Structures are given as structure tokens and as C-alpha cells.
Amino acid sequence: MARPVQYNIYGQTDVKLVKEGPEGYMGEGFFGTSLDKVVGLARKNSIWPLPFATSCCGIEFMATMGSHYDLARFGSERVGFSPRQCDLLMVMGTIAKKMAPVVKQVYLQMAEPRWVLAMGACASSGGIFDTYSVLQGIDQIIPVDVYIPGCPPRPEAVIDGIMKIQDLIGKESLRRRNSDKYKQLMESYGIQ
């Protein structure tokens, strides 16, 4: 949450909204908090998305990256196309069953910690394509953290989805990925 702060520069008083930092103890010239909160703050404000766009949702993502909506404000300016350098897989559009192994391989090539965002009705549930050849949601092959509804979703919805991912990343414990519950989730998808 942002809070108003009054400051004085060159004799002029102004009010500016300042984004809150992590919870902690503040003193004269120092700030103390836990390592989890500092790492969460750094991770959530430096997301490197990997777009996997196959249809019209990719066009909406392009609009979101443009100057009018400017996804770079949220720390997602560097869009990567190498799975080994990215930590957020954004699956957009219709995924055919023949493409499912490719999506899973891209997911597996990403380094931990990694997150997945399913953008649009097709990636989330197969959309209007209830046919034998279309995967009825990518959550059948990889775990999904955030779903963005719409056909195609508006850029505002994409920004909301990114903000939800940021909240999830900021609150995630450093030990979550080593927990038995997380290992069971990965094993349910056939991921070691």
C-alpha cells in the first residue's frame, strides 16, 4: 500500500505517495527486517516473464507491454525468450495437445523459483475449443499460480494478474519450495 509523505525541497512543501517497504524495525539510519521479506521484496519487483503466446492473447500482451499500459512499471520490463533466464511463464492462447510436451519442457528448463500465469480462457480451460485436439487448461500438465480470465483479457486484467503474482511472490517463504507439500504437488504432475 502507498502512504502519503510530506517532504520539503528548496523551501517548497509537497506531498508524495510512497510505497511501503517490508515490515520491520526502523531506527535512526537503519532498518531491520527478516531475510524472507527482503528476498520477497526483491523477487516481486524484478520478475522476468517468458511469454508463450499462441493466439490473440499474445496481441493483448503486446499492448500491455506498450507505452500506454507500460508493464515495466511493475519490474517486468525485461521480457526473455530463454527459459533458463526467466522466472514467470506466461502461457497465452490455445494450447494444442501436441504442444503440451513443449510447454512442459519449457517449464522444466526454468530455474527455481518459477511461477506460471495462465492468460485467457484458452490457456485456463480450453476456451470455446472443446475438441479432442485442444488441451483443456494448462493446469493438466504444469501447476498454475494465477489465472487471468477473458477472451482475450484486457491489458488491465493482465496488469492485475501480474500484481497478484507479485503478491504471491512477496509473501512466499524461502523454504516453501523444499516442503513436502510442494514436492507432492510436483510429483502429481510427474515433475521430480
Coordinates of N, CA and C in Angstrom, one line a residue:
M1 N 0.8 -1.2 0.0 CA 0.0 0.0 0.0 C 0.9 1.2 0.0
A2 N 0.4 2.3 -0.6 CA 1.1 3.5 -0.7 C 0.6 4.5 0.4
R3 N 1.5 5.3 1.0 CA 1.0 6.2 2.0 C 1.5 7.6 1.7
P4 N 0.8 8.6 2.0 CA 1.2 10.0 1.7 C 2.3 10.4 2.7
V5 N 3.4 11.0 2.1 CA 4.5 11.5 2.9 C 4.7 13.0 2.5
Q6 N 4.9 13.9 3.5 CA 5.1 15.3 3.3 C 6.6 15.5 3.3
Y7 N 7.1 16.2 2.3 CA 8.5 16.5 2.3 C 8.8 17.9 1.8
N8 N 10.0 18.4 2.1 CA 10.3 19.8 1.8 C 11.6 19.9 1.0
I9 N 11.4 20.4 -0.2 CA 12.6 20.6 -1.1 C 12.7 22.0 -1.5
Y10 N 13.9 22.6 -1.2 CA 14.1 24.0 -1.6 C 13.0 25.0 -1.1
G11 N 12.6 24.7 0.1 CA 11.6 25.6 0.7 C 10.2 25.4 0.3
Q12 N 9.9 24.4 -0.6 CA 8.5 24.1 -1.0 C 8.1 22.8 -0.4
T13 N 6.9 22.8 0.2 CA 6.4 21.6 0.8 C 5.5 20.9 -0.3
D14 N 5.6 19.6 -0.3 CA 4.8 18.8 -1.3 C 4.5 17.5 -0.6
V15 N 3.4 16.9 -1.1 CA 3.0 15.6 -0.6 C 3.2 14.6 -1.8
K16 N 3.8 13.4 -1.5 CA 4.0 12.4 -2.5 C 3.6 11.0 -1.9
L17 N 3.1 10.2 -2.8 CA 2.8 8.8 -2.3 C 4.0 8.0 -2.3
V18 N 4.3 7.3 -1.2 CA 5.5 6.5 -1.1 C 5.1 5.0 -0.9
K19 N 5.6 4.1 -1.6 CA 5.3 2.7 -1.5 C 5.9 2.2 -0.2
E20 N 5.1 1.4 0.5 CA 5.5 0.8 1.8 C 6.6 -0.3 1.6
G21 N 7.6 -0.4 2.4 CA 8.6 -1.4 2.4 C 8.1 -2.6 3.3
P22 N 8.9 -3.6 3.5 CA 8.5 -4.7 4.3 C 8.4 -4.3 5.8
E23 N 7.7 -5.2 6.5 CA 7.6 -4.9 8.0 C 8.9 -5.1 8.6
G24 N 9.2 -4.3 9.6 CA 10.5 -4.4 10.3 C 10.6 -3.3 11.3
Y25 N 11.8 -3.2 11.8 CA 12.1 -2.2 12.9 C 13.0 -1.1 12.2
M26 N 12.5 0.2 12.4 CA 13.2 1.3 11.8 C 13.8 2.1 12.9
G27 N 15.1 2.5 12.8 CA 15.7 3.4 13.8 C 16.4 4.5 13.0
E28 N 17.2 5.2 13.8 CA 18.0 6.4 13.2 C 19.1 5.8 12.3
G29 N 18.8 5.9 11.0 CA 19.8 5.5 10.0 C 19.9 4.0 9.7
F30 N 18.9 3.2 10.1 CA 19.0 1.8 9.8 C 17.6 1.2 9.8
F31 N 17.4 0.0 9.2 CA 16.2 -0.7 9.1 C 16.4 -2.1 9.2
G32 N 15.7 -2.8 10.1 CA 15.9 -4.2 10.3 C 14.7 -5.0 10.0
T33 N 14.8 -6.1 9.2 CA 13.7 -7.0 8.9 C 14.2 -8.4 8.7
S34 N 13.3 -9.3 8.3 CA 13.8 -10.7 8.1 C 14.2 -10.9 6.7
L35 N 15.1 -11.9 6.5 CA 15.6 -12.2 5.2 C 14.5 -12.6 4.2
D36 N 13.5 -13.3 4.7 CA 12.3 -13.7 3.8 C 11.7 -12.5 3.2
K37 N 11.5 -11.4 4.0 CA 10.8 -10.2 3.5 C 11.7 -9.5 2.5
V38 N 13.0 -9.4 2.7 CA 13.9 -8.7 1.8 C 13.9 -9.4 0.5
V39 N 14.1 -10.7 0.5 CA 14.2 -11.5 -0.7 C 12.9 -11.5 -1.5
G40 N 11.7 -11.5 -0.7 CA 10.4 -11.4 -1.4 C 10.2 -10.1 -2.0
L41 N 10.7 -9.0 -1.4 CA 10.6 -7.7 -2.0 C 11.4 -7.6 -3.3
A42 N 12.6 -8.1 -3.2 CA 13.5 -8.1 -4.4 C 12.9 -8.9 -5.5
R43 N 12.4 -10.1 -5.2 CA 11.9 -11.0 -6.3 C 10.6 -10.4 -6.9
K44 N 9.7 -9.9 -6.1 CA 8.5 -9.5 -6.7 C 8.6 -8.2 -7.5
N45 N 9.7 -7.5 -7.3 CA 9.9 -6.3 -8.1 C 10.9 -6.5 -9.3
S46 N 11.3 -7.7 -9.5 CA 12.2 -8.0 -10.6 C 11.8 -9.3 -11.3
I47 N 10.6 -9.3 -11.8 CA 10.1 -10.5 -12.5 C 10.5 -10.5 -13.9
W48 N 11.0 -11.6 -14.4 CA 11.4 -11.8 -15.8 C 10.5 -12.7 -16.5
P49 N 9.5 -12.2 -17.2 CA 8.5 -13.0 -17.8 C 9.0 -13.7 -19.1
L50 N 8.5 -14.9 -19.3 CA 8.7 -15.6 -20.6 C 7.3 -15.8 -21.3
P51 N 7.0 -15.0 -22.3 CA 5.7 -15.1 -22.9 C 5.7 -16.4 -23.9
F52 N 4.7 -17.2 -23.7 CA 4.4 -18.3 -24.6 C 3.1 -18.1 -25.2
A53 N 3.1 -17.3 -26.3 CA 1.9 -16.8 -26.9 C 1.6 -17.5 -28.2
T54 N 0.3 -18.0 -28.3 CA 0.0 -18.7 -29.5 C -1.2 -18.1 -30.3
S55 N -1.9 -17.2 -29.7 CA -3.1 -16.6 -30.4 C -3.4 -15.2 -29.9
C56 N -4.6 -14.8 -29.9 CA -5.0 -13.4 -29.7 C -4.6 -12.9 -28.4
C57 N -4.4 -13.7 -27.3 CA -4.0 -13.2 -26.0 C -2.6 -12.6 -26.1
G58 N -1.8 -13.1 -27.1 CA -0.4 -12.6 -27.3 C -0.5 -11.1 -27.8
I59 N -1.5 -10.8 -28.6 CA -1.6 -9.4 -29.0 C -2.0 -8.5 -27.9
E60 N -2.8 -8.9 -27.0 CA -3.2 -8.2 -25.8 C -2.0 -8.0 -24.9
F61 N -1.1 -9.0 -24.8 CA 0.1 -8.9 -24.0 C 1.0 -7.8 -24.6
M62 N 1.1 -7.8 -26.0 CA 1.9 -6.8 -26.6 C 1.4 -5.4 -26.3
A63 N 0.1 -5.2 -26.3 CA -0.5 -3.9 -25.9 C -0.1 -3.6 -24.4
T64 N -0.1 -4.6 -23.6 CA 0.3 -4.3 -22.2 C 1.7 -3.9 -22.0
M65 N 2.6 -4.4 -22.9 CA 4.0 -4.0 -22.8 C 4.2 -2.7 -23.5
G66 N 3.3 -2.2 -24.2 CA 3.4 -0.9 -24.9 C 3.4 0.3 -23.9
S67 N 3.6 1.5 -24.4 CA 3.8 2.7 -23.6 C 2.5 3.1 -22.9
H68 N 1.4 2.7 -23.4 CA 0.1 3.2 -22.8 C -0.1 2.5 -21.4
Y69 N 0.2 1.2 -21.4 CA -0.1 0.4 -20.1 C 1.2 0.2 -19.4
D70 N 2.4 0.0 -20.1 CA 3.7 0.0 -19.5 C 3.9 -0.9 -18.4
L71 N 4.0 -2.2 -18.7 CA 4.2 -3.2 -17.7 C 5.5 -3.1 -17.0
A72 N 6.4 -2.3 -17.5 CA 7.8 -2.1 -16.9 C 7.7 -1.4 -15.6
R73 N 6.5 -0.7 -15.3 CA 6.4 -0.1 -14.0 C 6.4 -1.1 -12.9
F74 N 6.1 -2.3 -13.2 CA 6.0 -3.4 -12.2 C 7.2 -4.3 -12.1
G75 N 8.3 -3.8 -12.7 CA 9.5 -4.6 -12.6 C 9.6 -5.7 -13.6
S76 N 8.7 -5.7 -14.6 CA 8.7 -6.8 -15.6 C 9.1 -6.3 -17.0
E77 N 10.1 -5.4 -17.0 CA 10.5 -4.8 -18.3 C 11.2 -5.7 -19.2
R78 N 12.1 -6.6 -18.6 CA 12.9 -7.5 -19.4 C 12.1 -8.7 -19.7
V79 N 11.6 -8.8 -20.9 CA 10.9 -10.0 -21.4 C 11.9 -10.9 -22.0
G80 N 12.0 -12.1 -21.5 CA 13.1 -13.0 -22.0 C 12.4 -14.1 -22.8
F81 N 13.2 -14.7 -23.7 CA 12.8 -15.8 -24.5 C 13.7 -17.0 -24.4
S82 N 14.4 -17.0 -23.3 CA 15.2 -18.1 -22.9 C 14.7 -18.6 -21.5
P83 N 14.2 -19.8 -21.4 CA 13.6 -20.3 -20.2 C 14.6 -20.3 -19.0
R84 N 15.9 -20.5 -19.3 CA 16.8 -20.5 -18.2 C 17.1 -19.2 -17.5
Q85 N 16.6 -18.1 -18.1 CA 16.8 -16.8 -17.6 C 15.6 -16.2 -17.0
C86 N 14.4 -16.8 -17.1 CA 13.1 -16.3 -16.7 C 12.6 -17.0 -15.5
D87 N 11.7 -16.3 -14.8 CA 11.1 -16.9 -13.7 C 9.6 -16.9 -13.7
L88 N 9.0 -16.3 -14.7 CA 7.5 -16.3 -14.8 C 7.1 -16.8 -16.2
L89 N 6.5 -17.9 -16.3 CA 6.0 -18.4 -17.6 C 4.6 -17.9 -17.8
M90 N 4.4 -17.1 -18.8 CA 3.0 -16.6 -19.2 C 2.5 -17.3 -20.4
V91 N 1.6 -18.3 -20.2 CA 1.0 -19.0 -21.3 C -0.2 -18.3 -21.7
M92 N -0.2 -18.0 -23.0 CA -1.3 -17.2 -23.6 C -1.9 -17.8 -24.8
G93 N -3.1 -18.1 -24.8 CA -3.7 -18.6 -26.1 C -4.0 -20.1 -26.0
T94 N -4.5 -20.6 -27.1 CA -4.8 -22.0 -27.3 C -3.6 -22.9 -27.3
I95 N -3.6 -24.0 -26.5 CA -2.5 -24.9 -26.5 C -3.1 -26.3 -27.0
A96 N -2.6 -26.7 -28.1 CA -3.0 -28.0 -28.7 C -2.3 -29.1 -27.9
K97 N -2.9 -30.3 -27.9 CA -2.3 -31.4 -27.1 C -0.9 -31.8 -27.6
K98 N -0.6 -31.5 -28.9 CA 0.7 -31.8 -29.4 C 1.7 -30.8 -28.9
M99 N 1.3 -29.6 -28.5 CA 2.2 -28.6 -27.9 C 2.4 -28.8 -26.4
A100 N 1.6 -29.6 -25.8 CA 1.7 -29.8 -24.3 C 3.1 -30.2 -23.9
P101 N 3.8 -31.2 -24.5 CA 5.1 -31.6 -24.1 C 6.1 -30.4 -24.2
V102 N 5.9 -29.5 -25.2 CA 6.8 -28.4 -25.4 C 6.6 -27.4 -24.2
V103 N 5.4 -27.1 -23.9 CA 5.1 -26.2 -22.7 C 5.7 -26.8 -21.5
K104 N 5.6 -28.1 -21.2 CA 6.1 -28.7 -20.0 C 7.7 -28.6 -20.1
Q105 N 8.3 -28.9 -21.2 CA 9.7 -28.8 -21.3 C 10.2 -27.4 -21.1
V106 N 9.5 -26.4 -21.6 CA 9.9 -25.0 -21.3 C 9.8 -24.7 -19.8
Y107 N 8.8 -25.2 -19.2 CA 8.6 -25.1 -17.7 C 9.7 -25.7 -17.0
L108 N 10.1 -26.9 -17.4 CA 11.2 -27.6 -16.7 C 12.5 -27.0 -16.9
Q109 N 12.7 -26.3 -18.0 CA 14.0 -25.6 -18.2 C 14.2 -24.4 -17.4
M110 N 13.1 -23.9 -16.8 CA 13.2 -22.6 -16.0 C 13.8 -23.0 -14.6
A111 N 14.6 -22.1 -14.1 CA 15.2 -22.3 -12.8 C 14.2 -22.0 -11.7
E112 N 14.3 -22.7 -10.6 CA 13.5 -22.4 -9.4 C 14.0 -21.1 -8.7
P113 N 13.2 -20.3 -8.1 CA 11.7 -20.5 -8.1 C 11.1 -20.0 -9.4
R114 N 10.1 -20.6 -9.8 CA 9.4 -20.3 -11.0 C 7.9 -20.2 -10.8
W115 N 7.2 -19.4 -11.6 CA 5.8 -19.2 -11.4 C 5.1 -19.3 -12.8
V116 N 3.8 -19.6 -12.8 CA 3.1 -19.7 -14.1 C 1.8 -18.9 -14.0
L117 N 1.6 -18.2 -15.1 CA 0.4 -17.4 -15.3 C -0.3 -17.9 -16.5
A118 N -1.6 -18.3 -16.4 CA -2.4 -18.7 -17.5 C -3.3 -17.5 -17.9
M119 N -3.1 -17.0 -19.1 CA -3.7 -15.8 -19.6 C -4.8 -16.2 -20.6
G120 N -6.0 -15.8 -20.3 CA -7.1 -16.1 -21.2 C -7.9 -17.4 -21.0
A121 N -9.0 -17.4 -21.6 CA -9.9 -18.6 -21.5 C -9.3 -19.9 -22.0
C122 N -8.6 -19.7 -23.2 CA -8.0 -20.9 -23.8 C -6.9 -21.6 -23.0
A123 N -6.0 -20.8 -22.4 CA -4.9 -21.3 -21.6 C -5.5 -21.8 -20.3
S124 N -6.5 -21.2 -19.8 CA -7.1 -21.6 -18.5 C -8.0 -22.8 -18.5
S125 N -8.8 -22.9 -19.6 CA -9.8 -24.0 -19.6 C -10.0 -24.6 -21.0
G126 N -9.3 -24.2 -22.0 CA -9.6 -24.6 -23.4 C -10.5 -23.7 -24.2
G127 N -11.1 -22.7 -23.4 CA -12.0 -21.7 -24.1 C -13.1 -22.4 -24.8
I128 N -13.4 -21.8 -26.0 CA -14.5 -22.3 -26.8 C -14.1 -23.5 -27.6
F129 N -12.9 -23.9 -27.5 CA -12.4 -25.1 -28.3 C -12.5 -26.3 -27.5
D130 N -13.7 -26.9 -27.4 CA -13.9 -28.1 -26.6 C -13.7 -29.3 -27.6
T131 N -12.5 -29.5 -28.1 CA -12.3 -30.5 -29.1 C -11.2 -31.5 -28.6
Y132 N -11.1 -32.6 -29.4 CA -10.1 -33.6 -29.0 C -8.7 -33.2 -29.1
S133 N -8.4 -32.1 -29.9 CA -7.0 -31.7 -30.1 C -6.5 -30.6 -29.2
V134 N -7.4 -30.0 -28.4 CA -7.0 -28.8 -27.6 C -7.0 -29.2 -26.2
L135 N -5.9 -28.8 -25.5 CA -5.7 -29.1 -24.1 C -6.7 -28.2 -23.3
Q136 N -7.5 -28.8 -22.5 CA -8.5 -28.1 -21.7 C -7.9 -27.5 -20.4
G137 N -7.0 -26.6 -20.6 CA -6.3 -25.9 -19.5 C -4.9 -26.5 -19.3
I138 N -4.0 -25.5 -19.1 CA -2.6 -25.9 -19.0 C -2.3 -26.5 -17.6
D139 N -3.3 -26.4 -16.7 CA -3.1 -27.0 -15.3 C -3.1 -28.5 -15.4
Q140 N -3.4 -29.1 -16.5 CA -3.3 -30.5 -16.7 C -1.9 -31.0 -16.9
I141 N -1.0 -30.1 -17.2 CA 0.4 -30.5 -17.4 C 1.4 -29.8 -16.5
I142 N 1.1 -28.6 -16.1 CA 2.0 -27.8 -15.2 C 1.2 -27.1 -14.1
P143 N 1.7 -26.9 -12.9 CA 0.9 -26.1 -11.9 C 0.8 -24.7 -12.3
V144 N -0.3 -24.1 -12.1 CA -0.6 -22.7 -12.4 C -0.8 -21.9 -11.1
D145 N -0.2 -20.7 -11.1 CA -0.3 -19.9 -9.9 C -1.4 -18.9 -10.0
V146 N -1.6 -18.2 -11.2 CA -2.6 -17.2 -11.3 C -3.3 -17.4 -12.7
Y147 N -4.6 -17.3 -12.7 CA -5.4 -17.4 -13.9 C -5.9 -16.0 -14.2
I148 N -5.8 -15.6 -15.5 CA -6.4 -14.3 -15.9 C -7.6 -14.6 -16.9
P149 N -8.8 -14.3 -16.4 CA -10.0 -14.6 -17.3 C -10.1 -13.7 -18.4
G150 N -10.9 -14.1 -19.4 CA -11.2 -13.2 -20.6 C -10.8 -13.8 -21.9
C151 N -11.5 -13.3 -22.9 CA -11.2 -13.9 -24.3 C -11.2 -12.7 -25.3
P152 N -10.1 -12.1 -25.5 CA -8.9 -12.1 -24.7 C -9.0 -11.1 -23.6
P153 N -8.2 -11.3 -22.5 CA -8.3 -10.4 -21.4 C -7.7 -9.0 -21.8
R154 N -8.3 -8.0 -21.2 CA -7.8 -6.6 -21.4 C -6.5 -6.4 -20.8
P155 N -5.7 -5.4 -21.2 CA -4.4 -5.2 -20.6 C -4.5 -4.9 -19.1
E156 N -5.6 -4.3 -18.7 CA -5.9 -4.0 -17.3 C -5.9 -5.3 -16.5
A157 N -6.5 -6.3 -17.1 CA -6.6 -7.6 -16.4 C -5.2 -8.3 -16.3
V158 N -4.4 -8.1 -17.4 CA -3.0 -8.6 -17.4 C -2.2 -8.0 -16.3
I159 N -2.4 -6.7 -16.1 CA -1.7 -5.9 -15.1 C -2.1 -6.4 -13.7
D160 N -3.5 -6.7 -13.5 CA -4.0 -7.2 -12.3 C -3.4 -8.6 -12.0
G161 N -3.3 -9.4 -13.0 CA -2.7 -10.7 -12.9 C -1.2 -10.6 -12.4
I162 N -0.5 -9.7 -13.0 CA 0.9 -9.5 -12.6 C 1.0 -9.0 -11.2
M163 N 0.1 -8.2 -10.8 CA 0.1 -7.7 -9.4 C -0.2 -8.8 -8.4
K164 N -1.1 -9.8 -8.8 CA -1.4 -10.9 -8.0 C -0.2 -11.8 -7.9
I165 N 0.5 -12.0 -9.0 CA 1.8 -12.8 -9.0 C 2.8 -12.1 -8.0
Q166 N 2.9 -10.8 -8.1 CA 3.8 -10.1 -7.2 C 3.4 -10.3 -5.7
D167 N 2.2 -10.3 -5.4 CA 1.7 -10.5 -4.0 C 2.1 -11.9 -3.6
L168 N 1.9 -12.9 -4.5 CA 2.2 -14.3 -4.2 C 3.7 -14.4 -4.0
I169 N 4.5 -13.8 -4.8 CA 6.0 -13.9 -4.7 C 6.5 -13.2 -3.5
G170 N 5.9 -12.1 -3.2 CA 6.4 -11.3 -2.0 C 6.1 -12.0 -0.7
K171 N 5.0 -12.8 -0.6 CA 4.7 -13.5 0.6 C 5.2 -14.9 0.7
E172 N 5.8 -15.4 -0.4 CA 6.3 -16.8 -0.4 C 7.5 -17.0 0.5
S173 N 7.4 -18.0 1.3 CA 8.6 -18.3 2.2 C 9.7 -18.9 1.4
L174 N 10.9 -18.7 1.8 CA 12.1 -19.2 1.2 C 12.2 -20.7 1.3
R175 N 11.5 -21.3 2.3 CA 11.5 -22.7 2.5 C 10.3 -23.5 1.8
R176 N 9.4 -22.7 1.2 CA 8.2 -23.4 0.6 C 8.6 -24.4 -0.5
R177 N 9.6 -24.1 -1.3 CA 10.0 -25.0 -2.4 C 10.6 -26.3 -1.9
N178 N 11.0 -26.3 -0.6 CA 11.6 -27.5 -0.1 C 10.6 -28.3 0.8
S179 N 9.4 -27.9 0.9 CA 8.4 -28.5 1.7 C 7.9 -29.8 1.1
D180 N 7.4 -30.7 1.9 CA 6.8 -31.9 1.4 C 5.6 -31.7 0.6
K181 N 4.8 -30.7 0.9 CA 3.5 -30.3 0.2 C 3.9 -29.9 -1.3
Y182 N 5.0 -29.1 -1.4 CA 5.4 -28.7 -2.7 C 5.9 -29.9 -3.5
K183 N 6.7 -30.7 -2.9 CA 7.2 -31.9 -3.6 C 6.1 -32.8 -4.0
Q184 N 5.1 -33.0 -3.2 CA 3.9 -33.8 -3.7 C 3.2 -33.2 -4.8
L185 N 3.1 -31.8 -4.8 CA 2.5 -31.1 -6.0 C 3.2 -31.4 -7.3
M186 N 4.6 -31.3 -7.2 CA 5.4 -31.5 -8.4 C 5.3 -33.0 -8.8
E187 N 5.2 -33.9 -7.9 CA 5.1 -35.3 -8.2 C 3.8 -35.6 -8.9
S188 N 2.7 -34.9 -8.5 CA 1.4 -35.1 -9.1 C 1.4 -34.7 -10.6
Y189 N 2.3 -33.9 -11.0 CA 2.5 -33.5 -12.4 C 3.6 -34.3 -13.1
G190 N 4.2 -35.2 -12.4 CA 5.3 -36.0 -12.9 C 6.6 -35.3 -13.0
I191 N 6.8 -34.3 -12.2 CA 8.0 -33.5 -12.2 C 8.8 -33.9 -10.9
Q192 N 10.0 -34.2 -11.1 CA 10.9 -34.6 -10.0 C 11.6 -33.4 -9.4

